[in-house]
Amino acid sequence: GFGVPPTHIVVLSSLGTERTDKFPYNTQNLLGGKLSKRRDVEEAVVGTVKGRMPGVQVPLDYTIFKVGDVVDDDKVSSKGEFELMPGDVLDGPVGVEAAATALVRAVAFQPSARNATLSVAGTTTTSTMTAVDEEDFWDDAFLRLDGPELLRIDGLADKIGVSPDIDGGSELDKRYDLLSEYLREWSAQTFEGGAKGTGLTTPVVVRPSHRDPS
């Protein structure tokens, strides 16, 4: 036999394929329209996946993985901290190791990268992390794909004046619980009965999440 056919199509593409009207990608696209052609490939893959016939054809997933210039990690600017974002929104080079690790993570370890388009840039410092910290780093990076992410606040404990020691962690947990309760009550009062009076165009159903906070 030929074994089980692959069900995940990964497209390694370029930054700027969705921004060919903006500099510098408009100039890169002048000779031969290479970015437009790569965009055609992306759209063809997405169309193929979404056009599968349920119950007749094997379902497929896709990941569109976009990078800029791939360079040695030590050649990335000191300000080039690793970034991973949904869509085609980043600019600049990406380090070899950072790109390779992110790609492996997207293919093998991060379900949120399925049926998603993502961009990567910069370089990582995961080589100096513990195994647990590295897992947390990548889980947090890919969390942006499981969105939309409306707001991200880095260093929340410092911003609200909570010391990062053990007692401070308990205080932060208490404040998180208070915030969660407030949001639960607010969402129930605001959206109960659908979207009427909220300005939203579609009905809204509020359900508690069974996932851990992140």
Short mmCIF file of C-alpha atoms in Angstrom, two decimals:
data_model
loop_
_atom_site.label_atom_id
_atom_site.label_comp_id
_atom_site.label_asym_id
_atom_site.label_seq_id
_atom_site.Cartn_x
_atom_site.Cartn_y
_atom_site.Cartn_z
CA GLY A 1 0.00 0.00 0.00
CA PHE A 2 0.93 3.64 -0.20
CA GLY A 3 0.17 4.49 3.42
CA VAL A 4 -1.93 7.38 4.68
CA PRO A 5 -1.84 10.44 2.42
CA PRO A 6 -0.81 13.76 4.00
CA THR A 7 -3.67 16.01 5.07
CA HIS A 8 -1.74 19.20 5.87
CA ILE A 9 -0.53 21.49 3.07
CA VAL A 10 2.14 24.00 4.10
CA VAL A 11 2.98 26.92 1.83
CA LEU A 12 6.27 28.69 2.55
CA SER A 13 5.67 32.12 1.09
CA SER A 14 6.93 35.71 1.27
CA LEU A 15 6.03 38.74 3.31
CA GLY A 16 4.19 41.33 1.25
CA THR A 17 2.11 39.10 -1.00
CA GLU A 18 -1.00 40.85 0.32
CA ARG A 19 0.62 44.32 0.30
CA THR A 20 1.87 44.72 -3.24
CA ASP A 21 0.49 48.26 -3.30
CA LYS A 22 2.77 49.35 -0.43
CA PHE A 23 6.51 50.07 -0.29
CA PRO A 24 8.84 48.16 -0.40
CA TYR A 25 6.72 45.32 -1.72
CA ASN A 26 5.43 47.29 -4.70
CA THR A 27 9.00 47.66 -5.97
CA GLN A 28 9.76 43.99 -5.32
CA ASN A 29 6.74 43.10 -7.41
CA LEU A 30 7.65 45.25 -10.42
CA LEU A 31 9.79 42.76 -12.32
CA GLY A 32 7.66 39.76 -13.20
CA GLY A 33 5.12 40.21 -10.41
CA LYS A 34 6.74 37.54 -8.25
CA LEU A 35 4.78 38.47 -5.13
CA SER A 36 1.51 38.43 -7.04
CA LYS A 37 2.33 34.96 -8.34
CA ARG A 38 3.08 33.73 -4.83
CA ARG A 39 -0.24 35.19 -3.71
CA ASP A 40 -1.91 33.21 -6.49
CA VAL A 41 -0.35 30.05 -5.06
CA GLU A 42 -1.58 30.88 -1.56
CA GLU A 43 -5.12 31.49 -2.78
CA ALA A 44 -5.10 28.33 -4.88
CA VAL A 45 -4.11 26.19 -1.89
CA VAL A 46 -6.69 27.81 0.39
CA GLY A 47 -9.35 27.38 -2.30
CA THR A 48 -8.46 23.72 -2.75
CA VAL A 49 -8.68 23.03 0.98
CA LYS A 50 -11.99 24.86 1.42
CA GLY A 51 -13.42 23.25 -1.71
CA ARG A 52 -13.10 19.68 -0.48
CA MET A 53 -16.38 17.74 -0.44
CA PRO A 54 -17.23 16.61 3.12
CA GLY A 55 -17.83 12.90 3.36
CA VAL A 56 -16.50 12.34 -0.16
CA GLN A 57 -12.94 13.67 -0.11
CA VAL A 58 -10.37 13.47 2.66
CA PRO A 59 -10.42 16.80 4.55
CA LEU A 60 -7.30 18.92 4.28
CA ASP A 61 -5.73 21.68 6.37
CA TYR A 62 -3.42 24.44 5.21
CA THR A 63 -0.83 26.74 6.75
CA ILE A 64 0.50 29.78 4.90
CA PHE A 65 3.89 30.56 6.50
CA LYS A 66 5.37 33.92 5.43
CA VAL A 67 8.94 35.11 5.86
CA GLY A 68 11.10 37.94 4.58
CA ASP A 69 14.83 37.59 3.97
CA VAL A 70 16.22 34.58 5.86
CA VAL A 71 19.59 35.43 7.44
CA ASP A 72 21.94 34.08 10.09
CA ASP A 73 20.39 34.69 13.49
CA ASP A 74 23.33 36.78 14.65
CA LYS A 75 22.84 39.07 11.64
CA VAL A 76 19.37 40.11 12.81
CA SER A 77 19.34 43.57 14.41
CA SER A 78 19.61 43.68 18.19
CA LYS A 79 16.10 45.16 18.13
CA GLY A 80 14.85 42.25 16.04
CA GLU A 81 13.01 40.37 18.75
CA PHE A 82 11.03 37.44 17.44
CA GLU A 83 7.52 38.24 16.26
CA LEU A 84 4.77 35.94 15.04
CA MET A 85 1.53 37.50 13.87
CA PRO A 86 -1.54 36.34 11.95
CA GLY A 87 -1.82 37.49 8.35
CA ASP A 88 0.69 39.43 6.29
CA VAL A 89 1.62 42.28 8.62
CA LEU A 90 5.31 41.97 9.57
CA ASP A 91 8.44 43.36 7.91
CA GLY A 92 12.14 42.63 8.10
CA PRO A 93 14.39 39.55 8.07
CA VAL A 94 14.07 36.41 10.13
CA GLY A 95 16.85 34.29 11.58
CA VAL A 96 17.47 30.82 10.15
CA GLU A 97 16.97 28.99 13.44
CA ALA A 98 13.96 31.11 14.37
CA ALA A 99 12.29 30.43 11.03
CA ALA A 100 13.06 26.72 11.08
CA THR A 101 11.84 26.25 14.65
CA ALA A 102 8.66 28.24 14.06
CA LEU A 103 7.94 26.21 10.92
CA VAL A 104 8.39 22.90 12.74
CA ARG A 105 6.16 24.15 15.53
CA ALA A 106 3.50 25.24 13.05
CA VAL A 107 3.50 21.88 11.28
CA ALA A 108 3.83 19.47 14.19
CA PHE A 109 2.95 21.04 17.53
CA GLN A 110 0.57 23.98 17.20
CA PRO A 111 -3.02 23.20 16.14
CA SER A 112 -3.79 26.94 15.95
CA ALA A 113 -1.52 27.14 12.88
CA ARG A 114 -3.93 24.89 10.95
CA ASN A 115 -6.03 26.78 8.41
CA ALA A 116 -4.19 29.99 9.21
CA THR A 117 -1.84 32.49 7.59
CA LEU A 118 1.05 33.73 9.71
CA SER A 119 4.14 35.92 9.41
CA VAL A 120 7.42 35.62 11.31
CA ALA A 121 10.32 38.04 11.72
CA GLY A 122 13.29 38.60 14.01
CA THR A 123 15.19 36.01 16.02
CA THR A 124 14.69 34.09 19.24
CA THR A 125 16.65 33.52 22.43
CA THR A 126 15.12 30.14 23.14
CA SER A 127 18.56 28.49 23.21
CA THR A 128 19.09 30.02 26.67
CA MET A 129 15.66 28.95 27.98
CA THR A 130 14.69 25.90 29.95
CA ALA A 131 12.55 23.34 28.14
CA VAL A 132 9.47 24.48 30.05
CA ASP A 133 10.11 28.16 29.31
CA GLU A 134 10.65 27.37 25.63
CA GLU A 135 7.32 25.54 25.43
CA ASP A 136 5.61 28.49 27.12
CA PHE A 137 7.30 30.89 24.70
CA TRP A 138 6.04 29.07 21.61
CA ASP A 139 2.58 28.46 23.03
CA ASP A 140 2.29 32.17 23.75
CA ALA A 141 3.58 33.13 20.29
CA PHE A 142 1.07 30.91 18.48
CA LEU A 143 -1.75 31.97 20.79
CA ARG A 144 -2.20 35.02 18.54
CA LEU A 145 -3.52 32.73 15.81
CA ASP A 146 -6.28 31.40 18.06
CA GLY A 147 -8.02 34.73 18.20
CA PRO A 148 -8.79 37.36 17.45
CA GLU A 149 -6.51 38.72 20.15
CA LEU A 150 -8.13 42.01 21.12
CA LEU A 151 -5.57 43.22 23.65
CA ARG A 152 -2.19 42.06 24.91
CA ILE A 153 -0.58 43.63 27.97
CA ASP A 154 3.02 42.59 28.62
CA GLY A 155 4.27 42.92 32.20
CA LEU A 156 0.78 43.16 33.69
CA ALA A 157 2.01 42.67 37.27
CA ASP A 158 4.33 45.68 37.03
CA LYS A 159 1.65 47.84 35.41
CA ILE A 160 -0.82 47.27 38.25
CA GLY A 161 1.81 47.55 40.97
CA VAL A 162 1.97 43.90 42.05
CA SER A 163 5.33 42.50 43.09
CA PRO A 164 6.29 39.38 41.10
CA ASP A 165 7.08 37.37 44.26
CA ILE A 166 4.93 34.51 45.57
CA ASP A 167 2.55 36.80 47.49
CA GLY A 168 2.35 39.06 44.48
CA GLY A 169 1.32 36.11 42.36
CA SER A 170 -1.52 35.38 44.76
CA GLU A 171 -2.61 39.02 44.59
CA LEU A 172 -2.51 38.90 40.79
CA ASP A 173 -4.67 35.76 40.85
CA LYS A 174 -7.21 37.54 43.07
CA ARG A 175 -7.37 40.49 40.69
CA TYR A 176 -7.72 38.15 37.74
CA ASP A 177 -10.65 36.42 39.45
CA LEU A 178 -12.33 39.78 40.10
CA LEU A 179 -11.82 40.83 36.49
CA SER A 180 -13.18 37.50 35.22
CA GLU A 181 -16.29 37.84 37.37
CA TYR A 182 -16.83 41.42 36.19
CA LEU A 183 -16.52 40.39 32.53
CA ARG A 184 -18.87 37.45 33.05
CA GLU A 185 -21.54 39.68 34.55
CA TRP A 186 -20.98 42.40 31.96
CA SER A 187 -21.25 39.99 29.03
CA ALA A 188 -24.42 38.41 30.41
CA GLN A 189 -26.09 41.79 30.91
CA THR A 190 -24.88 43.24 27.61
CA PHE A 191 -25.43 40.35 25.22
CA GLU A 192 -28.21 38.32 26.81
CA GLY A 193 -31.02 38.00 24.30
CA GLY A 194 -28.80 38.32 21.23
CA ALA A 195 -27.36 41.44 19.62
CA LYS A 196 -30.36 43.70 20.15
CA GLY A 197 -29.27 47.14 21.26
CA THR A 198 -25.56 46.32 21.10
CA GLY A 199 -24.85 47.63 17.62
CA LEU A 200 -23.75 44.18 16.50
CA THR A 201 -25.18 42.83 13.26
CA THR A 202 -25.36 39.17 14.28
CA PRO A 203 -26.73 37.40 17.37
CA VAL A 204 -24.28 36.76 20.19
CA VAL A 205 -24.17 33.73 22.45
CA VAL A 206 -22.06 33.94 25.62
CA ARG A 207 -20.58 30.65 26.83
CA PRO A 208 -17.98 30.12 29.57
CA SER A 209 -14.59 29.00 28.26
CA HIS A 210 -13.26 25.68 29.51
CA ARG A 211 -9.69 26.66 28.60
CA ASP A 212 -7.16 27.92 31.12
CA PRO A 213 -6.52 31.69 31.14
CA SER A 214 -3.61 32.83 29.02
#
